[in-house]
Coordinates of C-alpha atoms in Angstrom, one line a residue:
M808 CA -45.0 -10.3 14.2
S809 CA -43.1 -11.7 11.3
T810 CA -43.1 -10.5 7.7
E811 CA -41.3 -11.8 4.7
T812 CA -40.9 -11.4 1.0
D813 CA -42.4 -13.7 -1.6
R814 CA -40.5 -17.0 -1.5
S815 CA -40.6 -17.9 -5.1
G816 CA -37.3 -19.2 -6.3
D817 CA -34.5 -20.6 -4.1
S818 CA -31.7 -18.7 -2.4
A819 CA -29.3 -19.5 -5.3
D820 CA -31.2 -16.9 -7.3
G821 CA -30.8 -14.2 -4.6
V822 CA -28.5 -11.4 -4.2
P823 CA -24.9 -12.0 -2.9
L824 CA -24.4 -10.5 0.5
R825 CA -21.6 -8.4 -0.9
R826 CA -24.0 -6.7 -3.3
L827 CA -26.5 -6.1 -0.5
L828 CA -23.8 -4.4 1.6
L829 CA -22.7 -2.3 -1.4
A830 CA -26.2 -1.0 -1.7
V831 CA -27.4 -0.5 1.9
G832 CA -24.3 -1.0 4.1
D833 CA -22.5 2.0 5.4
P834 CA -23.8 4.1 7.2
L835 CA -26.7 1.8 8.1
M836 CA -24.9 -1.4 9.0
D837 CA -21.6 -3.2 9.2
V838 CA -20.6 -6.8 8.8
L839 CA -19.2 -8.3 12.0
T840 CA -18.6 -11.8 10.7
A841 CA -19.3 -13.8 7.6
P842 CA -18.3 -17.4 8.1
A843 CA -19.5 -18.4 4.6
G844 CA -17.9 -15.3 2.9
L845 CA -19.7 -12.4 1.2
E846 CA -20.8 -14.4 -1.9
A847 CA -23.5 -16.2 0.2
R848 CA -26.9 -15.2 -1.3
V849 CA -29.9 -13.5 0.2
G850 CA -33.2 -14.4 -1.4
N851 CA -35.7 -13.1 1.2
V852 CA -36.0 -10.5 3.9
V853 CA -37.6 -11.4 7.2
I854 CA -38.5 -9.2 10.2
L855 CA -38.5 -11.3 13.4
D856 CA -39.8 -10.4 16.8
P857 CA -38.2 -12.4 19.6
E858 CA -41.7 -13.2 21.0
D859 CA -42.7 -15.0 17.8
E860 CA -41.6 -18.4 16.6
N861 CA -38.4 -18.3 14.5
E862 CA -39.6 -18.4 10.9
A863 CA -36.3 -18.0 9.2
F864 CA -35.6 -20.2 6.2
A865 CA -32.6 -20.9 4.0
G866 CA -31.4 -17.8 2.2
D867 CA -33.1 -15.3 4.5
L868 CA -31.8 -12.1 5.8
V869 CA -33.3 -11.9 9.3
L870 CA -33.9 -8.4 10.8
L871 CA -34.0 -9.1 14.5
I872 CA -36.0 -6.4 16.3
G873 CA -36.5 -6.0 20.1
A874 CA -33.4 -8.0 21.1
R875 CA -29.8 -6.9 21.6
G876 CA -26.6 -8.3 23.1
A877 CA -26.9 -11.5 25.0
A878 CA -30.6 -11.6 24.6
A879 CA -30.2 -12.0 20.9
R880 CA -27.7 -14.9 21.0
H881 CA -30.2 -17.7 21.0
L882 CA -32.2 -16.1 18.1
V883 CA -28.9 -15.7 16.1
R884 CA -28.1 -19.4 16.7
S885 CA -31.7 -20.5 15.8
A886 CA -31.6 -18.5 12.5
G887 CA -28.3 -20.1 11.6
L888 CA -29.5 -23.6 12.3
R889 CA -32.5 -23.0 10.1
G890 CA -30.2 -22.0 7.2
A891 CA -30.6 -18.3 7.2
T892 CA -27.9 -16.4 5.3
A893 CA -27.5 -13.4 7.7
V894 CA -29.0 -11.8 10.8
A895 CA -29.1 -8.1 11.5
V896 CA -29.0 -6.9 15.1
K897 CA -28.7 -3.4 16.5
V898 CA -25.3 -2.9 18.1
S899 CA -23.9 0.4 19.3
A900 CA -20.5 1.7 18.1
A901 CA -19.1 1.4 21.6
T902 CA -20.2 -2.2 21.9
R903 CA -18.7 -3.1 18.5
A904 CA -15.3 -1.8 19.6
E905 CA -15.4 -3.3 23.1
E906 CA -12.8 -5.7 24.6
P907 CA -12.9 -9.5 23.9
G908 CA -15.5 -11.2 25.9
G909 CA -18.1 -8.4 25.6
E910 CA -21.5 -8.5 24.0
A911 CA -20.3 -8.0 20.4
E912 CA -17.7 -10.7 20.7
L913 CA -20.2 -13.1 22.2
L914 CA -22.6 -12.4 19.3
R915 CA -19.8 -12.9 16.8
T916 CA -18.8 -16.2 18.4
T917 CA -22.4 -17.4 18.3
A918 CA -22.8 -16.4 14.6
R919 CA -19.6 -18.1 13.6
E920 CA -20.6 -21.3 15.4
A921 CA -24.0 -21.2 13.7
G922 CA -22.4 -20.5 10.3
I923 CA -24.5 -17.3 9.7
A924 CA -23.3 -13.8 8.8
L925 CA -23.8 -11.2 11.6
L926 CA -24.7 -7.6 10.6
A927 CA -24.5 -4.8 13.1
V928 CA -27.2 -2.2 12.6
R929 CA -26.7 1.4 13.9
P930 CA -29.1 2.1 16.9
D931 CA -30.7 5.1 15.2
V932 CA -31.7 3.2 12.0
R933 CA -35.4 2.5 11.6
W934 CA -36.2 -1.2 11.0
D935 CA -38.9 -0.3 8.4
Q936 CA -36.4 1.8 6.5
L937 CA -33.8 -1.0 6.5
Q938 CA -36.4 -3.6 5.5
S939 CA -37.5 -1.4 2.6
L940 CA -34.0 -0.9 1.3
C941 CA -33.0 -4.6 1.6
R942 CA -36.2 -5.7 -0.1
S943 CA -35.6 -3.3 -2.9
V944 CA -32.2 -4.8 -3.5
V945 CA -33.4 -8.4 -3.3
E946 CA -36.4 -7.9 -5.5
D947 CA -34.9 -5.7 -8.2
T948 CA -31.4 -7.4 -8.1
R949 CA -30.0 -4.0 -9.1
L950 CA -26.5 -2.8 -8.5
V951 CA -25.8 0.5 -6.7
S952 CA -27.3 3.4 -8.7
E953 CA -25.1 5.9 -10.4
A954 CA -26.0 8.5 -7.8
D955 CA -24.9 6.2 -5.1
L956 CA -21.6 5.6 -6.8
G957 CA -21.0 9.4 -7.0
D958 CA -19.1 11.6 -9.4
S959 CA -15.5 10.5 -9.9
A960 CA -14.4 13.7 -11.7
G961 CA -13.1 15.3 -8.5
D962 CA -11.2 12.1 -7.6
L963 CA -9.6 12.0 -11.1
F964 CA -8.4 15.6 -10.9
S965 CA -6.9 14.9 -7.5
L966 CA -5.3 11.8 -8.9
A967 CA -4.0 13.6 -11.9
Q968 CA -2.3 16.1 -9.6
S969 CA -0.7 13.3 -7.6
I970 CA 0.6 11.6 -10.8
S971 CA 2.0 15.0 -12.0
T972 CA 4.0 15.3 -8.7
L973 CA 5.3 11.8 -9.0
T974 CA 6.3 12.1 -12.7
G975 CA 7.3 15.8 -12.9
G976 CA 5.2 16.3 -15.9
L977 CA 1.8 17.7 -17.1
V978 CA -0.9 15.0 -16.8
S979 CA -4.1 14.4 -18.6
I980 CA -6.4 11.4 -18.2
E981 CA -8.5 10.4 -21.2
D982 CA -11.2 7.8 -21.8
A983 CA -11.1 5.2 -24.5
A984 CA -12.6 7.7 -27.0
S985 CA -9.8 10.2 -26.2
R986 CA -12.1 12.5 -24.3
V987 CA -10.3 14.4 -21.6
L988 CA -11.6 13.5 -18.1
A989 CA -9.1 15.3 -15.9
Y990 CA -5.9 17.2 -16.2
T991 CA -3.4 19.3 -14.3
S992 CA -2.8 23.0 -14.8
G993 CA 0.4 24.4 -16.3
E994 CA 1.6 27.0 -18.7
E995 CA 4.1 24.7 -20.4
G996 CA 1.6 22.7 -22.4
D997 CA 2.2 22.1 -26.0
E998 CA -0.2 22.6 -28.9
L999 CA -1.6 19.0 -28.6
R1000 CA -2.3 19.4 -24.9
R1001 CA -3.8 22.9 -25.3
L1002 CA -6.2 21.8 -28.1
S1003 CA -7.1 18.6 -26.3
I1004 CA -8.1 20.4 -23.0
L1005 CA -9.9 23.2 -24.8
G1006 CA -11.9 20.8 -26.9
R1007 CA -12.2 18.2 -24.2
Q1008 CA -11.0 15.7 -26.8
G1009 CA -7.8 15.1 -28.7
P1010 CA -7.9 16.9 -32.1
E1011 CA -8.3 14.4 -35.0
Q1012 CA -5.2 15.5 -36.9
Y1013 CA -3.0 14.7 -33.9
L1014 CA -4.9 11.5 -33.1
A1015 CA -4.3 10.3 -36.7
L1016 CA -0.5 10.8 -36.2
L1017 CA -0.5 8.9 -32.9
R1018 CA -2.3 6.0 -34.7
K1019 CA 0.1 6.2 -37.6
W1020 CA 3.1 6.0 -35.1
G1021 CA 1.5 2.9 -33.5
V1022 CA 1.0 4.5 -30.2
F1023 CA -2.6 3.4 -29.6
S1024 CA -1.9 -0.2 -30.6
R1025 CA 0.9 -0.4 -28.2
L1026 CA -1.2 1.1 -25.4
R1027 CA -3.9 -1.5 -26.0
S1028 CA -1.5 -4.5 -26.3
G1029 CA 0.1 -4.5 -22.8
D1030 CA 1.2 -2.8 -19.6
E1031 CA 4.2 -1.0 -21.1
V1032 CA 4.8 2.7 -20.8
V1033 CA 5.0 4.2 -24.3
H1034 CA 7.5 6.9 -25.2
I1035 CA 6.5 9.6 -27.7
D1036 CA 9.5 11.6 -28.9
E1037 CA 9.4 15.4 -29.3
H1038 CA 8.3 16.8 -32.6
P1039 CA 8.9 20.6 -32.5
E1040 CA 7.7 21.0 -36.1
L1041 CA 4.3 19.6 -35.0
G1042 CA 4.1 21.4 -31.7
I1043 CA 4.5 18.1 -29.8
R1044 CA 6.8 17.8 -26.8
R1045 CA 8.1 14.5 -25.4
R1046 CA 5.5 12.4 -23.7
L1047 CA 4.9 9.2 -21.8
A1048 CA 1.7 7.3 -22.0
V1049 CA 0.2 4.2 -20.4
G1050 CA -3.1 2.4 -21.1
V1051 CA -5.7 2.1 -18.4
R1052 CA -7.6 -1.2 -18.5
A1053 CA -10.0 -3.3 -16.5
G1054 CA -8.8 -6.8 -17.3
S1055 CA -8.5 -6.9 -21.1
Q1056 CA -11.0 -4.0 -21.6
P1057 CA -9.3 -0.7 -22.4
L1058 CA -10.7 2.2 -20.4
G1059 CA -8.5 5.1 -21.4
T1060 CA -5.0 6.5 -21.3
I1061 CA -2.8 8.6 -18.9
W1062 CA -0.6 11.1 -20.8
V1063 CA 2.4 12.8 -19.2
Q1064 CA 3.9 15.7 -21.2
E1065 CA 7.4 16.9 -20.3
G1066 CA 7.6 20.6 -19.5
S1067 CA 10.6 22.8 -19.1
H1068 CA 12.3 20.2 -16.8
P1069 CA 13.0 16.5 -17.6
L1070 CA 10.6 14.0 -16.2
A1071 CA 11.4 12.2 -12.9
G1072 CA 13.6 9.2 -13.0
Q1073 CA 10.8 7.0 -11.5
A1074 CA 8.1 8.4 -13.9
E1075 CA 7.6 5.1 -15.7
E1076 CA 7.1 3.1 -12.5
A1077 CA 4.8 5.7 -11.1
L1078 CA 2.7 5.6 -14.3
L1079 CA 2.3 1.8 -14.1
G1080 CA 0.9 2.1 -10.5
A1081 CA -1.2 5.1 -11.5
A1082 CA -2.8 3.2 -14.3
R1083 CA -4.1 0.6 -11.9
I1084 CA -5.5 3.1 -9.5
T1085 CA -7.0 5.2 -12.3
A1086 CA -8.8 2.1 -13.6
L1087 CA -10.7 1.8 -10.3
H1088 CA -11.9 5.4 -10.6
M1089 CA -12.9 5.2 -14.3
V1090 CA -15.1 2.1 -13.9
R1091 CA -17.2 3.8 -11.2
H1092 CA -19.7 5.0 -13.8
R1093 CA -20.4 1.7 -15.4
T1094 CA -19.7 -1.2 -12.9
E1095 CA -19.6 -2.0 -9.2
V1096 CA -15.8 -2.4 -9.2
S1097 CA -15.0 0.8 -7.3
A1098 CA -17.9 0.3 -5.0
G1099 CA -16.6 -3.2 -4.4
L1100 CA -13.2 -1.7 -3.7
R1101 CA -14.7 0.7 -1.2
L1102 CA -16.4 -2.2 0.5
R1103 CA -13.2 -4.2 0.7
E1104 CA -11.5 -1.1 2.1
D1105 CA -14.3 -0.7 4.6
L1106 CA -13.9 -4.4 5.5
L1107 CA -10.2 -4.0 5.8
A1108 CA -10.7 -1.1 8.1
G1109 CA -13.1 -3.2 10.2
L1110 CA -10.5 -6.1 10.3
L1111 CA -7.7 -3.8 11.3
E1112 CA -9.9 -2.3 14.1
G1113 CA -11.1 -5.7 15.3
R1114 CA -14.7 -4.9 14.4
I1115 CA -15.1 -7.9 12.0
D1116 CA -13.4 -11.2 11.8
A1117 CA -11.2 -12.5 9.0
A1118 CA -13.8 -14.7 7.3
A1119 CA -15.5 -11.6 5.8
L1120 CA -12.4 -11.0 3.7
S1121 CA -11.5 -14.6 3.0
D1122 CA -12.8 -14.5 -0.5
S1123 CA -11.0 -11.2 -1.3
I1124 CA -7.6 -11.7 0.2
E1125 CA -5.5 -14.8 0.2
V1126 CA -2.9 -15.3 2.9
T1127 CA -0.9 -18.5 3.4
P1128 CA 2.4 -19.4 5.1
E1129 CA 3.8 -19.6 1.6
R1130 CA 2.5 -16.2 0.5
T1131 CA 2.4 -14.0 3.5
A1132 CA 0.9 -10.5 4.1
L1133 CA 1.9 -7.5 6.1
V1134 CA 0.6 -4.0 7.0
V1135 CA 2.5 -0.8 6.3
A1136 CA 1.3 2.3 8.2
F1137 CA 1.9 5.9 7.3
A1138 CA 1.5 8.8 9.8
L1139 CA 0.1 12.0 8.2
A1140 CA 1.6 14.2 10.9
A1141 CA 3.1 17.7 11.0
P1142 CA 6.4 18.3 12.8
G1143 CA 6.0 17.8 16.5
G1144 CA 3.8 14.7 16.1
E1145 CA 0.5 16.6 15.7
D1146 CA -2.2 14.8 13.8
R1147 CA -2.6 16.9 10.6
D1148 CA -6.2 16.0 10.4
H1149 CA -6.8 17.8 13.7
R1150 CA -4.4 20.6 13.3
P1151 CA -5.4 24.1 12.0
E1152 CA -4.1 24.8 8.6
P1153 CA -1.9 27.8 7.9
G1154 CA -4.0 30.6 6.7
G1155 CA -7.2 29.1 8.0
E1156 CA -7.6 26.5 5.1
D1157 CA -11.1 25.2 5.2
R1158 CA -12.2 21.6 5.7
S1159 CA -12.6 20.9 2.0
G1160 CA -9.0 22.0 1.4
R1161 CA -7.7 19.7 4.1
E1162 CA -9.9 16.8 2.8
L1163 CA -8.5 17.4 -0.7
K1164 CA -4.9 17.1 0.6
R1165 CA -5.8 14.0 2.6
R1166 CA -7.4 12.5 -0.5
R1167 CA -4.3 13.3 -2.6
M1168 CA -2.1 11.7 0.1
I1169 CA -4.1 8.5 -0.1
D1170 CA -3.9 8.6 -3.9
L1171 CA -0.2 8.9 -3.7
I1172 CA 0.2 6.0 -1.3
S1173 CA -2.2 4.0 -3.4
V1174 CA -0.2 4.6 -6.6
H1175 CA 3.0 3.4 -5.0
A1176 CA 1.3 0.4 -3.4
A1177 CA -0.4 -0.6 -6.6
A1178 CA 2.9 -0.3 -8.5
Y1179 CA 4.5 -2.8 -6.0
R1180 CA 1.5 -5.2 -5.8
H1181 CA -1.7 -4.9 -7.8
T1182 CA -3.5 -6.8 -5.0
A1183 CA -2.6 -4.1 -2.4
L1184 CA -5.5 -2.6 -0.4
V1185 CA -5.4 0.9 1.1
T1186 CA -7.6 2.3 3.8
A1187 CA -7.5 5.4 6.1
L1188 CA -8.2 5.3 9.8
G1189 CA -8.0 8.6 11.7
G1190 CA -4.8 10.4 10.8
R1191 CA -3.1 7.3 9.4
V1192 CA -3.2 5.4 6.1
Y1193 CA -2.8 1.6 6.1
V1194 CA -1.6 -0.5 3.2
L1195 CA -2.3 -4.2 3.3
L1196 CA 0.2 -6.1 1.0
P1197 CA -1.0 -9.7 0.5
D1198 CA 0.7 -12.3 -1.6
I1199 CA 4.3 -11.4 -0.8
A1200 CA 7.3 -13.7 -0.2
P1201 CA 8.0 -14.4 3.4
R1202 CA 11.4 -12.7 3.1
A1203 CA 10.3 -9.6 1.1
E1204 CA 10.7 -7.2 4.1
S1205 CA 13.6 -5.4 2.5
S1206 CA 11.7 -4.6 -0.7
V1207 CA 8.7 -3.4 1.3
L1208 CA 11.0 -1.2 3.3
A1209 CA 12.3 0.3 0.1
L1210 CA 8.7 0.9 -1.1
T1211 CA 7.9 2.6 2.2
R1212 CA 11.0 4.9 2.0
K1213 CA 10.1 5.8 -1.6
T1214 CA 6.5 6.6 -0.6
V1215 CA 7.6 8.8 2.3
R1216 CA 10.0 10.7 0.2
A1217 CA 7.3 11.4 -2.5
A1218 CA 4.8 12.4 0.1
R1219 CA 7.2 14.8 1.8
G1220 CA 8.1 16.3 -1.5
M1221 CA 4.4 16.8 -2.5
F1222 CA 3.1 18.2 0.8
G1223 CA 6.1 19.5 2.7
V1224 CA 5.0 17.9 6.0
S1225 CA 6.5 15.3 8.2
V1226 CA 5.5 11.8 6.9
Q1227 CA 6.6 8.6 8.6
G1228 CA 6.2 5.0 7.6
A1229 CA 6.3 1.8 9.6
V1230 CA 6.3 -1.9 8.5
G1231 CA 4.7 -4.6 10.6
S1232 CA 5.8 -8.2 10.6
P1233 CA 4.7 -10.6 7.9
V1234 CA 1.8 -13.0 8.9
G1235 CA 0.8 -16.3 7.4
A1236 CA -2.9 -16.2 8.2
L1237 CA -5.7 -13.7 7.6
P1238 CA -6.7 -13.4 11.3
D1239 CA -3.2 -12.3 12.2
I1240 CA -3.3 -9.2 9.9
P1241 CA -4.5 -6.9 12.9
W1242 CA -1.4 -8.0 14.7
S1243 CA 0.8 -6.7 11.9
R1244 CA -1.1 -3.4 12.0
T1245 CA -0.6 -3.2 15.7
E1246 CA 3.1 -3.6 15.3
A1247 CA 3.3 -0.9 12.6
D1248 CA 1.3 1.4 14.9
R1249 CA 3.7 0.8 17.8
V1250 CA 6.6 1.9 15.6
L1251 CA 4.7 5.1 14.5
D1252 CA 3.8 5.8 18.1
A1253 CA 7.4 5.5 19.1
M1254 CA 8.5 7.8 16.3
G1255 CA 6.0 10.3 17.6
R1256 CA 7.6 10.2 21.0
D1257 CA 11.4 9.6 20.9
L1258 CA 12.4 7.3 18.0
A1259 CA 14.3 9.6 15.7
M1260 CA 13.5 7.7 12.4
D1261 CA 11.2 8.3 9.5
V1262 CA 10.9 4.7 8.2
A1263 CA 11.5 1.5 10.1
T1264 CA 10.3 -2.1 10.4
I1265 CA 9.3 -3.5 13.7
S1266 CA 12.0 -6.2 13.4
E1267 CA 14.8 -3.7 13.3
V1268 CA 13.6 -1.4 16.1
R1269 CA 11.7 -3.7 18.4
A1270 CA 14.0 -3.1 21.4
R1271 CA 13.8 0.6 20.9
V1272 CA 10.0 0.5 20.6
L1273 CA 9.8 -1.5 23.8
I1274 CA 12.0 1.1 25.6
S1275 CA 9.9 3.9 24.2
E1276 CA 6.7 2.3 25.5
T1277 CA 8.3 1.7 28.9
L1278 CA 9.4 5.4 29.1
A1279 CA 5.9 6.5 28.0
H1280 CA 4.4 4.4 30.8
M1281 CA 6.8 5.9 33.3
R1282 CA 5.9 9.4 32.2
E1283 CA 2.2 8.7 32.9
S1284 CA 2.9 7.2 36.3
P1285 CA 4.3 9.7 38.9
A1286 CA 4.9 6.8 41.3
L1287 CA 7.5 5.4 38.9
R1288 CA 10.0 8.1 39.8
D1289 CA 13.1 8.0 42.0
P1290 CA 13.3 11.3 43.9
R1291 CA 17.1 10.9 44.1
I1292 CA 17.3 11.3 40.3
D1293 CA 15.1 14.3 40.5
R1294 CA 17.4 15.7 43.1
L1295 CA 20.4 15.2 40.8
I1296 CA 18.6 16.9 37.9
E1297 CA 17.7 19.9 40.1
H1298 CA 21.3 20.2 41.2
D1299 CA 22.5 20.4 37.6
T1300 CA 19.9 22.9 36.7
G1301 CA 20.7 25.1 39.7
S1302 CA 24.5 24.9 39.5
G1303 CA 25.0 24.6 35.8
S1304 CA 27.1 21.4 36.3
D1305 CA 27.2 18.5 33.8
L1306 CA 26.6 15.6 36.2
V1307 CA 23.5 14.3 34.4
P1308 CA 24.9 14.1 30.8
S1309 CA 28.1 12.6 32.2
L1310 CA 26.2 10.0 34.1
L1311 CA 23.9 9.1 31.2
A1312 CA 26.9 8.7 28.8
Y1313 CA 28.6 6.5 31.3
L1314 CA 25.6 4.3 31.6
E1315 CA 25.2 4.1 27.9
D1316 CA 28.8 2.9 27.6
F1317 CA 28.3 0.1 30.1
G1318 CA 30.5 1.8 32.7
D1319 CA 33.5 2.0 30.3
V1320 CA 35.2 5.2 31.8
R1321 CA 37.9 5.6 29.1
R1322 CA 35.4 5.3 26.2
T1323 CA 32.9 7.7 27.9
A1324 CA 35.6 10.2 28.7
G1325 CA 36.9 10.1 25.1
R1326 CA 33.3 10.7 23.8
L1327 CA 32.9 13.6 26.2
H1328 CA 36.4 15.0 25.5
I1329 CA 37.4 15.1 29.1
H1330 CA 40.0 13.3 31.2
P1331 CA 39.0 9.9 32.7
N1332 CA 39.7 11.3 36.2
T1333 CA 37.3 14.2 35.5
L1334 CA 34.6 11.7 34.7
R1335 CA 35.3 9.7 37.8
Y1336 CA 35.0 12.8 39.9
R1337 CA 31.7 13.7 38.3
L1338 CA 30.3 10.2 38.9
R1339 CA 31.4 10.4 42.6
R1340 CA 29.8 13.8 42.8
A1341 CA 26.6 12.5 41.2
E1342 CA 26.4 9.8 43.9
S1343 CA 27.0 12.3 46.7
V1344 CA 24.4 14.8 45.5
S1345 CA 21.7 12.2 44.8
G1346 CA 22.4 9.4 47.2
L1347 CA 22.5 6.8 44.4
D1348 CA 24.7 3.8 44.6
L1349 CA 26.1 3.2 41.1
S1350 CA 27.6 -0.2 42.2
D1351 CA 24.0 -1.6 42.5
P1352 CA 22.9 -2.9 39.1
N1353 CA 19.2 -2.2 39.9
E1354 CA 19.9 1.4 40.7
R1355 CA 22.0 1.7 37.5
L1356 CA 19.2 0.2 35.4
F1357 CA 16.4 2.5 36.8
T1358 CA 18.7 5.6 36.8
H1359 CA 19.3 5.0 33.1
L1360 CA 15.6 4.6 32.3
Q1361 CA 14.6 7.7 34.2
L1362 CA 17.4 9.8 32.7
L1363 CA 16.3 8.7 29.2
M1364 CA 12.7 9.6 30.1
E1365 CA 13.8 13.1 31.2
Q1366 CA 15.9 13.4 28.1
G1367 CA 12.8 12.8 25.9
R1368 CA 10.6 15.4 27.6

């Protein structure tokens, strides 16, 4: 059985694969590889049964029914050789995430070699449903409907609150016609703000003044933050404003009114980043930009998780040895290393409340990232948020570290929880981005165990991360324990002696008795006695470098429990 759409017109008139994924992608299917990028066009939809002759043609999307895994490889190859744009195969979530060399990886390799995009369809999706949706997109060449794009009002109110926290002022977001789209609450609003919110639009008499002062012309002319001085006689307090634009098209304005306290010192910088993020929200009602951003974020998540290869993002992100990229990871954790997304909220806060806080956290990180690089991409995976910073100088690690520190401070101030940030190594090729993410994750993992830092780069703490990982492996493997050290610890516990801390300090100081004694505020002879006593109680031989090394590791492991 093989069915297809009408073949009038060539594939150049079809729908870009990117648009098809925007319309019918998640949760129905994922892209696993796209060797020709996501601008490759789909002109027809074909359902192919493996028992039939392969009837795929150039520009087709082939829905491959009745074959999975290795059994589908020759059909994927055949469709690619016949010029099909993409082939969709049912692949389970477990298979997509499996180790290299498994079925998903074999299918990806086959698709890359054949030059055809590979789409993974969820096992519970009905083929007739998917065919109908894909055909609708191809035939109508419509973008995602307004209902699919969703209502951005909730996102804008959340974003307004994040901007308020960063700037220390009262925020309102208006469209190009000065209609109020979102705002923050507060009793310190002036007359202009009060009338604007009540009427959902700026009152004309005030708008005329702002035009007379040249505020609107300056907002339209560039990226500058415009200052509006206080005018007590008019009921106007001091304000900052920044224009929100998509390219050269003005979309609206963010206004920040000063309350009873001065605005934050970094308010202007925060506003510039907020304008870029706000633009992505505001265009949702009229274009595919925010849907496209969500697709890129989904693709980024797939790249970081190893579910798709780098080619799928090659036309969206440029990485070269001259302009490298790196990943910054943020752990949204409460004190004690617990994942806040899986931790009961004080007072029994419901799921929607937790989700709002998570969304605000992502907004905050997005604002800071966009202020640093307008090409930054942000995505959330589990309890962590990842920022991909492409197009940075190879030696920009210090400035990225400063960005991470600033973001962590702002997040802590807003949410009052433990937030940690880690910076992976710069990479010069798109396929290496997951490696940068892995390094950032390793740093965060170490921070959750025994690395007493809130912000770090892998380059500055690599040795400490390796030790942390070694100690974690030792904790999970009872066989990697020396009973003599256990005996020493038990002796200290039972007698109240200080043999263990004295021995650990001695090992940390490379056997320098005088230095260790000074640090412990004891006489060198007292330390020598404790070391001899430690050997006697445990049976250790501290003259043996191997025993010293493992003793040090096990004592560090016990210290971190």
